[in-house]
Amino acid sequence: MSVQALITACLAAALVLPLMLVSRGQIHSAHREALTGPMLIALSVLNVEIGRFLEGGMGHSQRPHKALSAWAFAAALVLPTPWLLPVAGFSYLHARWRGLRVPSWKWAGSASYVVLAGLCAALTARAVHGTDPDWMLHDGGRGLSGVVAAAAVFLVVETVLFHGSAYLNHAADEQWLRRTLRTPSFYLTEAAVLLVGGLSAAIWTGGAWFLVLLAPVYGLAQRAVLHEPLRERAELDDKTGLLRFESWRRLAVLAAQRCTTRREPWSVIFADLDHFKVFNDTFGHLGGDEALVAIAEVLRGQLRSCDLVGRFGGEEFCVMLPRCSSEEATEVAERLRCAVAGMTVCGSGRVSMSLGVVTVDRGIVQEFVHVLAEADRALYDAKLGGRNRVHSRHPSLADAGQPVLS
């Protein structure tokens, strides 16, 4: 199944199912539908404009659209399911007009995912809360359960559909989305924004004027949405999604210090693609970029969640392996080498990688910069040895620190 087929199917479902399942969602509204629907659209417009103000009016082609999902979720709680179409549709059209530049087919797919997630949330809310339009009825306990359950279902459905787009499409075209979906902060922020939408819906049904007090909350929600892309832009390499070298070194130094304090070994791998200039000359620099993206995916897939992988520069990569002995680090490096050597890029292109490994034994204090220099020498030895191989070494004893006393 291609990503275009997935989006076509979701678009069709998003246009039909909210109309077919109207009796399964919210039937009664606390206020007139003609007032509630435009109010939610107005709140979505307000959120986008707050975001533009915080960004200085800049438009971006890649940014999570979490604020938009909040209002589709709110519509699922307080309006009949057909209202998901105008609320989500207008929200996405306005956001696109105001600078969130994404290819039209991706934009339509994203909107359809939100509609379908909202539909599933509406069915869940009806099952848990019933048809009472007041979400703050009595002590609000039942309404709270319904909002939380509906938000969880919304997030699960949305996640599954966005994963479908990310992994059915070409890796080079979806590296930002794949990277975003791997970060826990995406789900935490998305859950928080959905709950802001749920809180807004509950207040609207129990005391509508109190929504005025939520205006600062909308601003804070937008700041949370914008924070992650700004952090990524500072720390991650734009092309591969790996850590930039300075960010990698900062985090690697902290990891090394923790290992030393806990009397645990740690290892560093330097890797360099062999004869990559020849690959670029053969397949062009766009083909070279595609290869770098694919190799970055392979490196991430072969490493543990606690390992740190970065792009040193050009076609060179660096890996920090906490709690990893010399034998284990050599096995990891060999696994990386074999994985890269087994790849086919650009239809028929092959690449190989040379790797240098250095391990600091448990209880030894070593300057991190010295370990990096040793890893660079080990990589040089691997190149001299014929390339497409792993060479391991320990930091020279003359420069080694003293054992840590227990």
CSV table of C-alpha atoms in Angstrom, one decimal:
chain,number,residue,atom,x,y,z
A,1,MET,CA,0.0,0.0,0.0
A,2,SER,CA,1.4,3.4,-1.0
A,3,VAL,CA,1.1,6.6,1.0
A,4,GLN,CA,-1.1,8.1,-1.7
A,5,ALA,CA,-3.5,5.1,-1.3
A,6,LEU,CA,-3.6,5.5,2.4
A,7,ILE,CA,-4.4,9.2,2.2
A,8,THR,CA,-7.0,8.6,-0.5
A,9,ALA,CA,-8.7,6.0,1.7
A,10,CYS,CA,-8.6,8.3,4.7
A,11,LEU,CA,-9.9,11.3,2.8
A,12,ALA,CA,-12.9,9.2,1.6
A,13,ALA,CA,-13.5,7.9,5.1
A,14,ALA,CA,-13.2,11.4,6.7
A,15,LEU,CA,-15.8,12.8,4.2
A,16,VAL,CA,-18.3,10.0,4.7
A,17,LEU,CA,-18.1,8.4,8.2
A,18,PRO,CA,-18.8,11.6,10.2
A,19,LEU,CA,-22.1,11.8,8.3
A,20,MET,CA,-22.9,8.2,8.6
A,21,LEU,CA,-22.1,7.9,12.3
A,22,VAL,CA,-23.9,11.0,13.5
A,23,SER,CA,-26.1,9.0,15.9
A,24,ARG,CA,-23.1,7.5,17.6
A,25,GLY,CA,-21.5,10.7,18.7
A,26,GLN,CA,-22.8,13.7,20.7
A,27,ILE,CA,-26.4,14.4,19.9
A,28,HIS,CA,-27.3,17.4,22.1
A,29,SER,CA,-25.2,20.6,22.5
A,30,ALA,CA,-25.1,22.8,25.5
A,31,HIS,CA,-25.4,25.8,23.3
A,32,ARG,CA,-26.7,26.2,19.8
A,33,GLU,CA,-24.6,24.4,17.2
A,34,ALA,CA,-24.5,27.6,15.1
A,35,LEU,CA,-22.7,29.3,17.9
A,36,THR,CA,-20.5,26.5,19.2
A,37,GLY,CA,-19.0,25.5,15.8
A,38,PRO,CA,-17.9,29.1,14.8
A,39,MET,CA,-16.6,29.5,18.3
A,40,LEU,CA,-14.2,26.5,17.9
A,41,ILE,CA,-13.1,27.8,14.5
A,42,ALA,CA,-12.4,31.2,16.0
A,43,LEU,CA,-10.3,29.5,18.7
A,44,SER,CA,-8.3,27.6,16.1
A,45,VAL,CA,-7.7,30.9,14.3
A,46,LEU,CA,-6.6,32.5,17.5
A,47,ASN,CA,-4.1,29.7,18.2
A,48,VAL,CA,-2.6,30.0,14.7
A,49,GLU,CA,-2.3,33.8,15.1
A,50,ILE,CA,-0.7,33.5,18.5
A,51,GLY,CA,1.8,31.0,17.0
A,52,ARG,CA,2.6,33.4,14.2
A,53,PHE,CA,3.1,36.2,16.7
A,54,LEU,CA,5.5,34.1,18.8
A,55,GLU,CA,7.4,33.1,15.6
A,56,GLY,CA,7.6,36.6,14.3
A,57,GLY,CA,5.3,35.9,11.4
A,58,MET,CA,7.5,33.2,9.8
A,59,GLY,CA,6.1,30.3,7.9
A,60,HIS,CA,7.5,26.8,8.1
A,61,SER,CA,7.2,23.8,5.9
A,62,GLN,CA,7.8,21.4,8.8
A,63,ARG,CA,6.2,22.0,12.1
A,64,PRO,CA,3.8,19.9,14.3
A,65,HIS,CA,0.2,21.1,13.9
A,66,LYS,CA,-0.8,20.2,17.5
A,67,ALA,CA,-2.9,23.3,18.1
A,68,LEU,CA,-5.2,22.3,15.2
A,69,SER,CA,-6.0,18.9,16.6
A,70,ALA,CA,-7.2,20.5,19.9
A,71,TRP,CA,-10.2,22.1,18.2
A,72,ALA,CA,-11.2,19.0,16.3
A,73,PHE,CA,-11.1,17.2,19.6
A,74,ALA,CA,-13.2,19.8,21.3
A,75,ALA,CA,-15.7,19.5,18.4
A,76,ALA,CA,-15.9,15.8,18.9
A,77,LEU,CA,-16.9,16.3,22.5
A,78,VAL,CA,-19.6,19.0,22.2
A,79,LEU,CA,-20.9,18.8,18.6
A,80,PRO,CA,-22.5,16.2,16.4
A,81,THR,CA,-19.8,14.4,14.3
A,82,PRO,CA,-20.5,16.2,11.0
A,83,TRP,CA,-19.1,19.3,12.6
A,84,LEU,CA,-15.7,17.7,12.5
A,85,LEU,CA,-15.5,18.5,8.8
A,86,PRO,CA,-15.9,22.3,8.9
A,87,VAL,CA,-14.0,22.7,12.2
A,88,ALA,CA,-10.9,20.7,11.1
A,89,GLY,CA,-11.2,21.8,7.4
A,90,PHE,CA,-11.4,25.5,8.2
A,91,SER,CA,-8.6,25.2,10.8
A,92,TYR,CA,-6.3,23.6,8.3
A,93,LEU,CA,-7.2,26.0,5.5
A,94,HIS,CA,-6.5,29.0,7.7
A,95,ALA,CA,-3.2,27.6,9.0
A,96,ARG,CA,-2.1,26.9,5.4
A,97,TRP,CA,-3.0,30.4,4.3
A,98,ARG,CA,-1.0,31.8,7.2
A,99,GLY,CA,2.2,30.1,6.3
A,100,LEU,CA,2.4,26.4,7.2
A,101,ARG,CA,3.7,25.3,3.8
A,102,VAL,CA,3.3,21.6,3.2
A,103,PRO,CA,2.5,19.8,-0.1
A,104,SER,CA,-1.3,19.8,-0.7
A,105,TRP,CA,-1.6,16.0,-0.6
A,106,LYS,CA,0.2,15.8,2.7
A,107,TRP,CA,-1.9,18.7,4.1
A,108,ALA,CA,-5.2,17.0,3.0
A,109,GLY,CA,-4.0,13.7,4.5
A,110,SER,CA,-3.1,15.4,7.8
A,111,ALA,CA,-6.6,17.0,8.0
A,112,SER,CA,-8.3,13.7,7.2
A,113,TYR,CA,-6.3,12.0,10.0
A,114,VAL,CA,-7.4,14.6,12.5
A,115,VAL,CA,-11.1,14.2,11.4
A,116,LEU,CA,-10.9,10.4,11.8
A,117,ALA,CA,-9.1,10.6,15.1
A,118,GLY,CA,-11.8,13.1,16.2
A,119,LEU,CA,-14.5,10.7,15.1
A,120,CYS,CA,-13.0,7.8,17.1
A,121,ALA,CA,-12.8,10.2,20.1
A,122,ALA,CA,-16.5,11.2,19.7
A,123,LEU,CA,-17.5,7.5,19.7
A,124,THR,CA,-15.4,6.9,22.8
A,125,ALA,CA,-16.8,10.0,24.6
A,126,ARG,CA,-20.3,8.9,23.9
A,127,ALA,CA,-19.6,5.4,25.3
A,128,VAL,CA,-18.0,6.7,28.5
A,129,HIS,CA,-19.9,9.9,29.2
A,130,GLY,CA,-23.3,9.3,27.5
A,131,THR,CA,-25.3,12.0,25.7
A,132,ASP,CA,-25.5,14.6,28.5
A,133,PRO,CA,-24.3,17.9,27.0
A,134,ASP,CA,-22.8,19.1,30.3
A,135,TRP,CA,-19.3,17.7,30.7
A,136,MET,CA,-19.0,19.2,34.2
A,137,LEU,CA,-22.2,17.7,35.5
A,138,HIS,CA,-22.3,17.0,39.3
A,139,ASP,CA,-18.6,16.8,40.4
A,140,GLY,CA,-17.3,16.4,36.8
A,141,GLY,CA,-15.8,12.9,37.5
A,142,ARG,CA,-17.7,11.2,34.7
A,143,GLY,CA,-17.0,14.0,32.3
A,144,LEU,CA,-13.3,13.9,33.2
A,145,SER,CA,-13.1,10.1,32.5
A,146,GLY,CA,-14.8,10.7,29.2
A,147,VAL,CA,-12.4,13.5,28.1
A,148,VAL,CA,-9.3,11.5,29.2
A,149,ALA,CA,-10.5,8.3,27.4
A,150,ALA,CA,-11.4,10.2,24.3
A,151,ALA,CA,-8.1,12.0,24.2
A,152,ALA,CA,-6.2,8.7,24.5
A,153,VAL,CA,-8.1,7.3,21.6
A,154,PHE,CA,-7.6,10.4,19.5
A,155,LEU,CA,-3.8,10.2,20.2
A,156,VAL,CA,-3.6,6.5,19.3
A,157,VAL,CA,-5.5,6.8,16.0
A,158,GLU,CA,-3.6,10.0,15.0
A,159,THR,CA,-0.3,8.3,15.8
A,160,VAL,CA,-1.1,5.2,13.8
A,161,LEU,CA,-2.1,7.2,10.8
A,162,PHE,CA,0.9,9.5,10.9
A,163,HIS,CA,3.2,6.5,11.2
A,164,GLY,CA,1.5,5.2,8.1
A,165,SER,CA,2.4,8.3,6.2
A,166,ALA,CA,5.9,8.4,7.6
A,167,TYR,CA,6.9,4.8,6.7
A,168,LEU,CA,4.9,4.2,3.5
A,169,ASN,CA,6.5,7.2,1.9
A,170,HIS,CA,10.2,7.5,0.9
A,171,ALA,CA,12.6,7.9,3.8
A,172,ALA,CA,14.2,11.0,2.3
A,173,ASP,CA,10.8,12.7,2.0
A,174,GLU,CA,9.7,11.9,5.5
A,175,GLN,CA,12.8,12.2,7.7
A,176,TRP,CA,11.3,15.1,9.7
A,177,LEU,CA,8.1,13.2,10.4
A,178,ARG,CA,9.9,10.0,11.3
A,179,ARG,CA,12.2,11.9,13.6
A,180,THR,CA,9.3,13.7,15.2
A,181,LEU,CA,7.3,10.5,15.8
A,182,ARG,CA,10.3,9.0,17.6
A,183,THR,CA,10.5,11.7,20.3
A,184,PRO,CA,8.5,11.2,23.5
A,185,SER,CA,8.1,15.0,23.8
A,186,PHE,CA,5.9,15.0,20.7
A,187,TYR,CA,3.3,12.7,22.4
A,188,LEU,CA,3.5,14.5,25.7
A,189,THR,CA,2.9,17.9,24.0
A,190,GLU,CA,0.2,16.5,21.8
A,191,ALA,CA,-1.6,15.0,24.8
A,192,ALA,CA,-1.3,18.3,26.7
A,193,VAL,CA,-2.8,20.2,23.7
A,194,LEU,CA,-5.6,17.7,23.3
A,195,LEU,CA,-6.5,18.1,27.0
A,196,VAL,CA,-6.5,21.9,26.6
A,197,GLY,CA,-9.1,21.3,23.9
A,198,GLY,CA,-11.0,19.0,26.2
A,199,LEU,CA,-10.9,21.5,29.0
A,200,SER,CA,-12.1,24.3,26.7
A,201,ALA,CA,-15.1,22.0,25.7
A,202,ALA,CA,-16.0,21.2,29.3
A,203,ILE,CA,-15.9,24.9,30.3
A,204,TRP,CA,-18.0,25.8,27.3
A,205,THR,CA,-20.7,23.4,28.4
A,206,GLY,CA,-20.6,24.3,32.1
A,207,GLY,CA,-19.7,28.0,32.2
A,208,ALA,CA,-18.9,29.4,28.8
A,209,TRP,CA,-17.7,32.9,29.9
A,210,PHE,CA,-14.8,31.2,31.8
A,211,LEU,CA,-13.2,30.5,28.5
A,212,VAL,CA,-11.9,34.0,28.6
A,213,LEU,CA,-9.6,33.0,31.4
A,214,LEU,CA,-8.0,30.3,29.2
A,215,ALA,CA,-6.6,32.8,26.7
A,216,PRO,CA,-3.1,32.7,28.5
A,217,VAL,CA,-3.3,28.9,28.4
A,218,TYR,CA,-3.6,29.0,24.6
A,219,GLY,CA,-0.5,31.1,24.5
A,220,LEU,CA,1.4,28.7,26.7
A,221,ALA,CA,0.2,25.8,24.6
A,222,GLN,CA,1.6,27.5,21.5
A,223,ARG,CA,4.9,28.1,23.2
A,224,ALA,CA,5.1,24.4,24.0
A,225,VAL,CA,4.3,23.5,20.4
A,226,LEU,CA,7.0,25.8,19.1
A,227,HIS,CA,9.7,24.8,21.6
A,228,GLU,CA,10.4,21.4,20.2
A,229,PRO,CA,11.0,22.5,16.6
A,230,LEU,CA,13.3,25.3,17.8
A,231,ARG,CA,15.3,22.8,20.0
A,232,GLU,CA,15.6,20.4,17.2
A,233,ARG,CA,16.8,23.1,14.8
A,234,ALA,CA,19.6,23.9,17.2
A,235,GLU,CA,20.6,20.4,18.1
A,236,LEU,CA,19.9,18.2,15.1
A,237,ASP,CA,21.5,18.0,11.7
A,238,ASP,CA,19.0,19.2,9.0
A,239,LYS,CA,20.0,16.5,6.5
A,240,THR,CA,20.2,13.3,8.5
A,241,GLY,CA,18.3,14.2,11.7
A,242,LEU,CA,21.2,13.0,13.8
A,243,LEU,CA,22.8,15.1,16.5
A,244,ARG,CA,25.1,17.9,15.4
A,245,PHE,CA,28.6,17.3,16.6
A,246,GLU,CA,28.6,20.0,19.3
A,247,SER,CA,25.3,18.7,20.7
A,248,TRP,CA,26.6,15.1,20.5
A,249,ARG,CA,29.8,16.0,22.3
A,250,ARG,CA,28.0,17.8,25.1
A,251,LEU,CA,25.7,14.9,25.7
A,252,ALA,CA,28.5,12.4,25.3
A,253,VAL,CA,30.7,14.1,27.9
A,254,LEU,CA,27.8,13.9,30.4
A,255,ALA,CA,27.2,10.2,29.6
A,256,ALA,CA,31.0,9.5,30.0
A,257,GLN,CA,31.0,11.3,33.4
A,258,ARG,CA,28.1,9.2,34.6
A,259,CYS,CA,29.8,6.0,33.5
A,260,THR,CA,33.0,7.0,35.3
A,261,THR,CA,31.1,7.8,38.5
A,262,ARG,CA,29.3,4.5,38.4
A,263,ARG,CA,32.5,2.6,37.5
A,264,GLU,CA,31.1,1.5,34.1
A,265,PRO,CA,33.0,1.2,30.8
A,266,TRP,CA,32.1,3.4,27.9
A,267,SER,CA,33.1,3.4,24.2
A,268,VAL,CA,33.3,5.8,21.3
A,269,ILE,CA,33.0,4.9,17.6
A,270,PHE,CA,34.2,7.1,14.7
A,271,ALA,CA,32.9,6.1,11.3
A,272,ASP,CA,33.6,7.3,7.8
A,273,LEU,CA,32.1,6.2,4.5
A,274,ASP,CA,34.7,4.8,2.0
A,275,HIS,CA,35.3,6.6,-1.3
A,276,PHE,CA,32.1,8.6,-0.9
A,277,LYS,CA,33.3,11.2,-3.5
A,278,VAL,CA,33.2,8.4,-6.1
A,279,PHE,CA,29.6,7.7,-5.0
A,280,ASN,CA,28.7,11.4,-5.4
A,281,ASP,CA,30.3,11.6,-8.8
A,282,THR,CA,28.4,8.5,-9.9
A,283,PHE,CA,24.9,9.3,-8.5
A,284,GLY,CA,25.1,13.0,-8.0
A,285,HIS,CA,24.9,15.0,-4.8
A,286,LEU,CA,21.2,14.4,-4.4
A,287,GLY,CA,22.0,10.7,-4.5
A,288,GLY,CA,24.7,11.3,-1.9
A,289,ASP,CA,22.1,13.1,0.3
A,290,GLU,CA,19.7,10.2,-0.1
A,291,ALA,CA,22.5,7.8,0.9
A,292,LEU,CA,23.4,9.9,4.0
A,293,VAL,CA,19.7,9.9,5.1
A,294,ALA,CA,19.4,6.1,4.6
A,295,ILE,CA,22.7,5.4,6.5
A,296,ALA,CA,21.5,7.6,9.4
A,297,GLU,CA,18.3,5.5,9.6
A,298,VAL,CA,20.5,2.3,9.6
A,299,LEU,CA,22.7,3.6,12.4
A,300,ARG,CA,19.7,4.5,14.6
A,301,GLY,CA,18.1,1.2,13.9
A,302,GLN,CA,21.2,-0.7,15.1
A,303,LEU,CA,21.7,1.2,18.3
A,304,ARG,CA,20.2,1.2,21.8
A,305,SER,CA,18.0,4.0,22.9
A,306,CYS,CA,20.7,5.2,25.4
A,307,ASP,CA,23.4,5.4,22.7
A,308,LEU,CA,24.2,8.7,21.1
A,309,VAL,CA,24.8,9.0,17.4
A,310,GLY,CA,25.8,12.2,15.6
A,311,ARG,CA,27.0,13.5,12.3
A,312,PHE,CA,30.6,14.6,12.7
A,313,GLY,CA,30.6,16.3,9.3
A,314,GLY,CA,30.4,15.4,5.7
A,315,GLU,CA,30.2,11.6,5.5
A,316,GLU,CA,31.6,11.0,9.0
A,317,PHE,CA,29.6,9.9,12.0
A,318,CYS,CA,30.3,9.5,15.8
A,319,VAL,CA,28.7,7.2,18.3
A,320,MET,CA,28.8,7.2,22.1
A,321,LEU,CA,28.1,3.8,23.8
A,322,PRO,CA,27.5,4.0,27.5
A,323,ARG,CA,28.0,0.9,29.6
A,324,CYS,CA,29.7,-0.8,26.7
A,325,SER,CA,32.9,-2.9,27.0
A,326,SER,CA,35.6,-3.2,24.3
A,327,GLU,CA,34.2,-6.5,23.1
A,328,GLU,CA,30.7,-5.3,23.0
A,329,ALA,CA,31.6,-2.0,21.2
A,330,THR,CA,33.6,-3.9,18.6
A,331,GLU,CA,30.5,-6.1,18.0
A,332,VAL,CA,28.3,-3.1,17.6
A,333,ALA,CA,30.8,-1.5,15.2
A,334,GLU,CA,30.9,-4.7,13.1
A,335,ARG,CA,27.1,-4.8,13.1
A,336,LEU,CA,27.0,-1.2,11.8
A,337,ARG,CA,29.6,-2.0,9.2
A,338,CYS,CA,27.7,-5.0,7.9
A,339,ALA,CA,24.4,-3.2,7.9
A,340,VAL,CA,25.8,-0.3,5.8
A,341,ALA,CA,27.6,-2.7,3.5
A,342,GLY,CA,24.4,-4.6,2.9
A,343,MET,CA,22.4,-1.5,1.8
A,344,THR,CA,21.4,-0.6,-1.8
A,345,VAL,CA,21.0,3.1,-2.4
A,346,CYS,CA,19.7,5.0,-5.4
A,347,GLY,CA,18.6,1.7,-7.1
A,348,SER,CA,22.0,0.1,-7.4
A,349,GLY,CA,24.5,2.1,-5.4
A,350,ARG,CA,26.6,0.5,-2.7
A,351,VAL,CA,28.6,2.1,0.1
A,352,SER,CA,30.9,0.8,2.7
A,353,MET,CA,32.1,2.2,6.0
A,354,SER,CA,35.3,2.1,8.1
A,355,LEU,CA,35.1,2.4,11.8
A,356,GLY,CA,37.4,3.1,14.7
A,357,VAL,CA,36.5,2.0,18.2
A,358,VAL,CA,38.0,3.2,21.6
A,359,THR,CA,36.9,1.9,25.0
A,360,VAL,CA,37.6,3.4,28.4
A,361,ASP,CA,37.5,0.6,31.0
A,362,ARG,CA,35.5,0.8,34.2
A,363,GLY,CA,37.0,3.0,36.9
A,364,ILE,CA,39.4,4.9,34.6
A,365,VAL,CA,39.3,8.7,34.3
A,366,GLN,CA,39.9,9.9,30.8
A,367,GLU,CA,39.7,13.3,29.1
A,368,PHE,CA,36.9,13.0,26.5
A,369,VAL,CA,38.9,15.0,23.9
A,370,HIS,CA,41.7,12.4,24.3
A,371,VAL,CA,39.3,9.5,23.6
A,372,LEU,CA,38.0,11.3,20.5
A,373,ALA,CA,41.5,11.7,19.2
A,374,GLU,CA,42.2,8.0,19.8
A,375,ALA,CA,39.0,7.1,18.0
A,376,ASP,CA,40.1,9.2,15.1
A,377,ARG,CA,43.4,7.3,15.0
A,378,ALA,CA,41.6,4.0,15.1
A,379,LEU,CA,39.5,5.1,12.2
A,380,TYR,CA,42.7,6.1,10.3
A,381,ASP,CA,44.1,2.6,11.0
A,382,ALA,CA,41.0,1.0,9.6
A,383,LYS,CA,41.4,3.1,6.4
A,384,LEU,CA,45.0,2.1,6.1
A,385,GLY,CA,44.1,-1.6,6.7
A,386,GLY,CA,42.0,-1.7,3.5
A,387,ARG,CA,38.7,0.1,4.4
A,388,ASN,CA,35.3,-1.5,5.1
A,389,ARG,CA,36.6,-2.8,8.4
A,390,VAL,CA,36.6,-2.1,12.1
A,391,HIS,CA,39.8,-1.3,14.1
A,392,SER,CA,39.7,-1.2,17.9
A,393,ARG,CA,42.2,0.3,20.4
A,394,HIS,CA,42.4,1.5,23.9
A,395,PRO,CA,43.6,5.0,25.0
A,396,SER,CA,47.4,4.9,25.4
A,397,LEU,CA,48.4,4.1,28.9
A,398,ALA,CA,50.8,7.0,29.1
A,399,ASP,CA,47.8,9.4,28.9
A,400,ALA,CA,45.4,7.3,31.0
A,401,GLY,CA,44.0,8.8,34.2
A,402,GLN,CA,44.1,7.2,37.6
A,403,PRO,CA,41.6,4.5,38.5
A,404,VAL,CA,38.6,5.8,40.5
A,405,LEU,CA,38.9,4.7,44.1
A,406,SER,CA,35.8,2.9,45.5
